[in-house]
Amino acid sequence: SDPAEMVTLGNSKAVFRFFGLRFYGFPARFMWLVGYSLLITGSYNRTRIMMDWLLSRLFGRDTTFLKITKK
């Protein structure tokens, strides 16, 4: 069995298990974000992704509605 398991469950929830310790909710999501950011190569890419996550938490997701019609 792996010593650690992480699962993200949306924008602010996750489950994190490490050698029998279990974390749920925002603390687990924060640990998931830290672990994921360590996998990203390059400081520019890491900073860009962290800023995208932070801005999406503050202002919500950037969504666009495109109305597609047939002619």
C-alpha positions as a Markdown table, in Angstrom:
| # | Residue | x | y | z |
|---|---|---|---|---|
| 1 | Ser | 0.0 | 0.0 | 0.0 |
| 2 | Asp | 1.1 | 3.5 | -0.7 |
| 3 | Pro | 2.1 | 5.6 | 2.3 |
| 4 | Ala | 0.1 | 8.6 | 1.1 |
| 5 | Glu | -3.1 | 9.1 | -0.9 |
| 6 | Met | -4.7 | 12.3 | -2.0 |
| 7 | Val | -8.0 | 13.0 | -3.8 |
| 8 | Thr | -9.5 | 16.3 | -4.7 |
| 9 | Leu | -13.3 | 16.7 | -4.6 |
| 10 | Gly | -14.0 | 20.0 | -6.2 |
| 11 | Asn | -12.7 | 23.5 | -5.5 |
| 12 | Ser | -12.4 | 23.4 | -1.7 |
| 13 | Lys | -12.7 | 19.8 | -0.6 |
| 14 | Ala | -10.3 | 16.9 | -0.6 |
| 15 | Val | -9.3 | 13.8 | 1.3 |
| 16 | Phe | -5.7 | 13.2 | 2.3 |
| 17 | Arg | -4.4 | 10.1 | 4.0 |
| 18 | Phe | -0.8 | 9.7 | 5.2 |
| 19 | Phe | 0.3 | 6.7 | 7.3 |
| 20 | Gly | -3.1 | 6.3 | 9.0 |
| 21 | Leu | -3.7 | 10.1 | 9.5 |
| 22 | Arg | -6.7 | 11.4 | 7.7 |
| 23 | Phe | -7.6 | 15.0 | 6.8 |
| 24 | Tyr | -10.8 | 16.2 | 5.1 |
| 25 | Gly | -12.0 | 19.4 | 3.7 |
| 26 | Phe | -10.0 | 22.6 | 3.3 |
| 27 | Pro | -6.8 | 21.4 | 5.2 |
| 28 | Ala | -6.7 | 18.3 | 2.9 |
| 29 | Arg | -7.2 | 20.5 | -0.2 |
| 30 | Phe | -4.4 | 22.8 | 0.9 |
| 31 | Met | -2.1 | 19.8 | 1.3 |
| 32 | Trp | -3.2 | 18.6 | -2.2 |
| 33 | Leu | -2.4 | 22.0 | -3.7 |
| 34 | Val | 1.1 | 22.1 | -2.1 |
| 35 | Gly | 1.8 | 18.5 | -3.3 |
| 36 | Tyr | 0.6 | 19.3 | -6.8 |
| 37 | Ser | 2.6 | 22.5 | -7.0 |
| 38 | Leu | 5.8 | 20.6 | -6.2 |
| 39 | Leu | 5.2 | 18.5 | -9.3 |
| 40 | Ile | 5.1 | 21.6 | -11.6 |
| 41 | Thr | 8.5 | 22.4 | -13.2 |
| 42 | Gly | 9.8 | 25.9 | -13.4 |
| 43 | Ser | 9.2 | 28.7 | -11.0 |
| 44 | Tyr | 7.2 | 30.8 | -13.6 |
| 45 | Asn | 4.8 | 27.9 | -14.2 |
| 46 | Arg | 4.4 | 27.2 | -10.5 |
| 47 | Thr | 3.8 | 30.9 | -9.7 |
| 48 | Arg | 1.3 | 31.2 | -12.6 |
| 49 | Ile | -0.7 | 28.2 | -11.5 |
| 50 | Met | -0.8 | 29.3 | -7.8 |
| 51 | Met | -1.9 | 32.8 | -8.9 |
| 52 | Asp | -4.7 | 31.2 | -11.1 |
| 53 | Trp | -5.9 | 29.1 | -8.1 |
| 54 | Leu | -5.8 | 32.1 | -5.8 |
| 55 | Leu | -7.6 | 34.4 | -8.2 |
| 56 | Ser | -10.3 | 31.8 | -8.9 |
| 57 | Arg | -10.9 | 31.4 | -5.2 |
| 58 | Leu | -11.3 | 35.2 | -4.8 |
| 59 | Phe | -13.3 | 36.0 | -7.9 |
| 60 | Gly | -14.8 | 32.7 | -9.0 |
| 61 | Arg | -14.2 | 30.8 | -12.2 |
| 62 | Asp | -13.8 | 32.6 | -15.4 |
| 63 | Thr | -16.6 | 31.3 | -17.5 |
| 64 | Thr | -17.8 | 32.3 | -20.9 |
| 65 | Phe | -21.2 | 31.5 | -22.5 |
| 66 | Leu | -21.0 | 31.1 | -26.3 |
| 67 | Lys | -24.4 | 30.9 | -28.0 |
| 68 | Ile | -23.9 | 28.7 | -31.1 |
| 69 | Thr | -26.6 | 28.8 | -33.7 |
| 70 | Lys | -27.1 | 26.8 | -36.9 |
| 71 | Lys | -27.6 | 28.7 | -40.1 |
